[in-house]
mmCIF file of C-alpha atoms in Angstrom:
data_model
loop_
_atom_site.group_PDB
_atom_site.id
_atom_site.type_symbol
_atom_site.label_atom_id
_atom_site.label_comp_id
_atom_site.label_asym_id
_atom_site.label_seq_id
_atom_site.Cartn_x
_atom_site.Cartn_y
_atom_site.Cartn_z
ATOM 1 C CA MET A 191 104.206 108.998 134.056
ATOM 2 C CA SER A 192 103.669 111.254 131.032
ATOM 3 C CA GLU A 193 104.802 108.404 128.747
ATOM 4 C CA ARG A 194 101.995 106.234 130.155
ATOM 5 C CA PRO A 195 98.732 108.152 129.717
ATOM 6 C CA TRP A 196 96.747 104.902 129.897
ATOM 7 C CA LEU A 197 97.931 104.446 133.496
ATOM 8 C CA LYS A 198 96.855 107.960 134.422
ATOM 9 C CA ASN A 199 93.451 107.303 132.830
ATOM 10 C CA LEU A 200 93.106 103.948 134.593
ATOM 11 C CA ILE A 201 93.856 105.584 137.942
ATOM 12 C CA ALA A 202 91.260 108.291 137.211
ATOM 13 C CA ALA A 203 88.636 105.633 136.403
ATOM 14 C CA VAL A 204 89.390 103.748 139.627
ATOM 15 C CA VAL A 205 89.201 106.990 141.625
ATOM 16 C CA ILE A 206 85.817 107.781 140.066
ATOM 17 C CA MET A 207 84.423 104.326 140.878
ATOM 18 C CA ALA A 208 85.853 104.098 144.415
ATOM 19 C CA GLY A 209 84.992 107.707 145.230
ATOM 20 C CA GLY A 210 81.521 107.190 143.818
ATOM 21 C CA PHE A 211 80.993 104.217 146.101
ATOM 22 C CA PHE A 212 82.034 106.313 149.103
ATOM 23 C CA LEU A 213 79.760 109.168 148.002
ATOM 24 C CA PHE A 214 76.786 106.820 147.492
ATOM 25 C CA ASN A 215 77.131 105.804 151.126
ATOM 26 C CA PHE A 216 77.355 109.451 152.195
ATOM 27 C CA ALA A 217 74.248 110.223 150.148
ATOM 28 C CA PHE A 218 72.174 107.478 151.706
ATOM 29 C CA ILE A 219 73.344 108.286 155.236
ATOM 30 C CA SER A 220 72.470 111.951 154.719
ATOM 31 C CA ALA A 221 69.088 110.899 153.290
ATOM 32 C CA ALA A 222 68.397 108.861 156.402
ATOM 33 C CA PHE A 223 69.390 111.805 158.597
ATOM 34 C CA ILE A 224 67.201 114.331 156.760
ATOM 35 C CA ILE A 225 64.191 112.016 156.484
ATOM 36 C CA ASN A 226 64.430 110.859 160.113
ATOM 37 C CA ALA A 227 64.851 114.445 161.293
ATOM 38 C CA SER A 228 61.713 115.451 159.384
ATOM 39 C CA ILE A 229 59.769 112.570 160.963
ATOM 40 C CA LYS A 230 60.922 113.746 164.414
ATOM 41 C CA LEU A 231 60.160 117.407 163.666
ATOM 42 C CA LEU A 232 56.687 116.553 162.401
ATOM 43 C CA ASN A 233 56.174 114.257 165.403
ATOM 44 C CA LEU A 234 55.174 111.309 163.205
ATOM 45 C CA PRO A 235 55.180 107.720 164.480
ATOM 46 C CA GLY A 236 58.572 106.051 164.047
ATOM 47 C CA ASN A 237 57.253 103.469 161.610
ATOM 48 C CA SER A 238 55.440 105.943 159.344
ATOM 49 C CA ALA A 239 56.393 106.410 155.723
ATOM 50 C CA PRO A 240 58.832 109.274 155.131
ATOM 51 C CA PRO A 241 56.983 112.425 154.145
ATOM 52 C CA PHE A 242 57.111 113.262 150.456
ATOM 53 C CA LEU A 243 58.335 116.757 151.322
ATOM 54 C CA ALA A 244 61.321 115.328 153.253
ATOM 55 C CA ARG A 245 62.414 113.397 150.175
ATOM 56 C CA ILE A 246 62.074 116.516 148.037
ATOM 57 C CA VAL A 247 64.081 118.555 150.579
ATOM 58 C CA TYR A 248 66.791 115.900 150.493
ATOM 59 C CA VAL A 249 67.045 115.881 146.681
ATOM 60 C CA VAL A 250 67.137 119.694 146.610
ATOM 61 C CA PHE A 251 69.862 119.670 149.309
ATOM 62 C CA ILE A 252 71.995 117.326 147.201
ATOM 63 C CA LEU A 253 71.418 119.306 144.012
ATOM 64 C CA VAL A 254 72.289 122.656 145.647
ATOM 65 C CA LEU A 255 75.430 121.167 147.176
ATOM 66 C CA SER A 256 76.264 119.733 143.757
ATOM 67 C CA TRP A 257 75.895 123.098 142.062
ATOM 68 C CA PHE A 258 78.611 124.520 144.313
ATOM 69 C CA VAL A 259 80.959 121.543 143.990
ATOM 70 C CA LEU A 260 80.617 121.172 140.221
ATOM 71 C CA ARG A 261 81.212 124.897 139.666
ATOM 72 C CA SER A 262 84.313 124.881 141.873
ATOM 73 C CA ARG A 263 87.937 124.852 140.741
ATOM 74 C CA LEU A 264 88.428 121.171 141.544
ATOM 75 C CA ASN A 265 90.063 119.092 138.818
ATOM 76 C CA ASP A 266 88.008 117.008 136.388
ATOM 77 C CA THR A 267 88.683 113.713 138.159
ATOM 78 C CA LEU A 268 87.307 115.024 141.460
ATOM 79 C CA LYS A 269 84.314 116.727 139.863
ATOM 80 C CA ALA A 270 83.481 113.633 137.793
ATOM 81 C CA THR A 271 83.766 111.572 140.961
ATOM 82 C CA TYR A 272 81.405 113.937 142.740
ATOM 83 C CA LEU A 273 78.964 113.850 139.785
ATOM 84 C CA THR A 274 78.293 110.188 140.567
ATOM 85 C CA MET A 275 76.510 111.103 143.806
ATOM 86 C CA PRO A 276 73.836 113.557 142.619
ATOM 87 C CA LEU A 277 73.202 111.451 139.540
ATOM 88 C CA MET A 278 72.658 108.319 141.645
ATOM 89 C CA VAL A 279 70.450 110.296 144.048
ATOM 90 C CA VAL A 280 68.284 111.513 141.168
ATOM 91 C CA LEU A 281 68.025 108.059 139.589
ATOM 92 C CA VAL A 282 67.192 106.372 142.901
ATOM 93 C CA SER A 283 64.667 109.134 143.653
ATOM 94 C CA ILE A 284 62.993 108.515 140.312
ATOM 95 C CA GLY A 285 62.763 104.844 141.260
ATOM 96 C CA ILE A 286 61.297 105.679 144.674
ATOM 97 C CA PHE A 287 58.795 108.245 143.397
ATOM 98 C CA THR A 288 57.621 106.003 140.536
ATOM 99 C CA TYR A 289 57.861 102.530 142.084
ATOM 100 C CA GLN A 290 54.208 101.841 141.296
ATOM 101 C CA LEU A 291 54.753 102.381 137.557
ATOM 102 C CA SER A 292 56.037 99.775 135.133
ATOM 103 C CA MET A 293 59.747 99.078 134.992
ATOM 104 C CA GLY A 294 59.849 100.339 131.404
ATOM 105 C CA VAL A 295 58.518 103.746 132.424
ATOM 106 C CA VAL A 296 60.993 104.029 135.299
ATOM 107 C CA ILE A 297 63.898 103.014 133.067
ATOM 108 C CA GLY A 298 62.691 105.471 130.441
ATOM 109 C CA LEU A 299 62.624 108.336 132.943
ATOM 110 C CA GLY A 300 66.093 107.410 134.170
ATOM 111 C CA ALA A 301 67.346 107.179 130.590
ATOM 112 C CA ALA A 302 65.951 110.651 129.894
ATOM 113 C CA VAL A 303 67.916 112.062 132.855
ATOM 114 C CA VAL A 304 71.082 110.267 131.759
ATOM 115 C CA ALA A 305 70.607 111.504 128.182
ATOM 116 C CA ALA A 306 70.165 115.086 129.393
ATOM 117 C CA VAL A 307 73.358 114.878 131.463
ATOM 118 C CA LEU A 308 75.255 113.363 128.537
ATOM 119 C CA PHE A 309 73.967 116.094 126.235
ATOM 120 C CA TYR A 310 75.170 118.740 128.692
ATOM 121 C CA ILE A 311 78.606 117.091 128.977
ATOM 122 C CA HIS A 312 78.866 116.922 125.177
ATOM 123 C CA HIS A 313 77.637 120.499 124.757
ATOM 124 C CA LYS A 314 80.221 121.799 127.257
ATOM 125 C CA LYS A 315 82.942 119.591 125.725
ATOM 126 C CA LEU A 316 83.896 118.177 129.121
ATOM 127 C CA SER A 317 86.482 115.481 129.765
ATOM 128 C CA TRP A 318 85.907 111.783 129.124
ATOM 129 C CA LYS A 319 85.884 111.376 132.911
ATOM 130 C CA TYR A 320 82.383 112.853 133.122
ATOM 131 C CA TYR A 321 81.105 110.415 130.492
ATOM 132 C CA PHE A 322 82.703 107.575 132.434
ATOM 133 C CA ALA A 323 81.032 108.721 135.666
ATOM 134 C CA VAL A 324 77.618 108.911 133.994
ATOM 135 C CA PHE A 325 77.881 105.487 132.355
ATOM 136 C CA TYR A 326 79.163 103.991 135.622
ATOM 137 C CA VAL A 327 76.178 105.333 137.569
ATOM 138 C CA ALA A 328 73.684 104.438 134.835
ATOM 139 C CA ALA A 329 74.975 100.852 134.734
ATOM 140 C CA LEU A 330 74.810 100.544 138.533
ATOM 141 C CA ALA A 331 71.315 102.013 138.706
ATOM 142 C CA LEU A 332 70.092 99.706 135.954
ATOM 143 C CA MET A 333 71.620 96.679 137.684
ATOM 144 C CA ILE A 334 69.991 97.686 140.983
ATOM 145 C CA MET A 335 66.638 97.889 139.269
ATOM 146 C CA LEU A 336 66.860 94.758 137.118
ATOM 147 C CA LEU A 337 68.231 92.625 139.953
ATOM 148 C CA GLY A 338 65.631 93.949 142.397
ATOM 149 C CA ILE A 339 68.219 95.129 144.910
ATOM 150 C CA ASP A 340 66.726 97.107 147.784
ATOM 151 C CA ILE A 341 68.640 100.193 148.817
#
């Protein structure tokens, strides 16, 4: 396989996309669990809007978990795959927290987050796999927003 690096790279890209899809589902299931648990703990009516604090707790939970995973000794393909989840969570959270603002503002805030992550990846001279993961998530998030897909 060493004579075919393109195949190794293609497999890594597929792993990042497929793993990202799996992790997006995990992220949204865990969000539902945390938000529903907070509604139950606060004894709110079942149809009430999720408390702002519950959404913040969820984002912090994902970011703390991410800190441990991304600082681990996992290989670059697995860490880049994992990076898709917290990045999507942050971008979706920006969309949720700013839904009343214009689409341009929301896209601008998302672009600022993506730019900051790309700057960090460049500064740390990380593998192309991290760039791929970021562009994959950014493209998905932008498509979700422009096509009006509800998550």
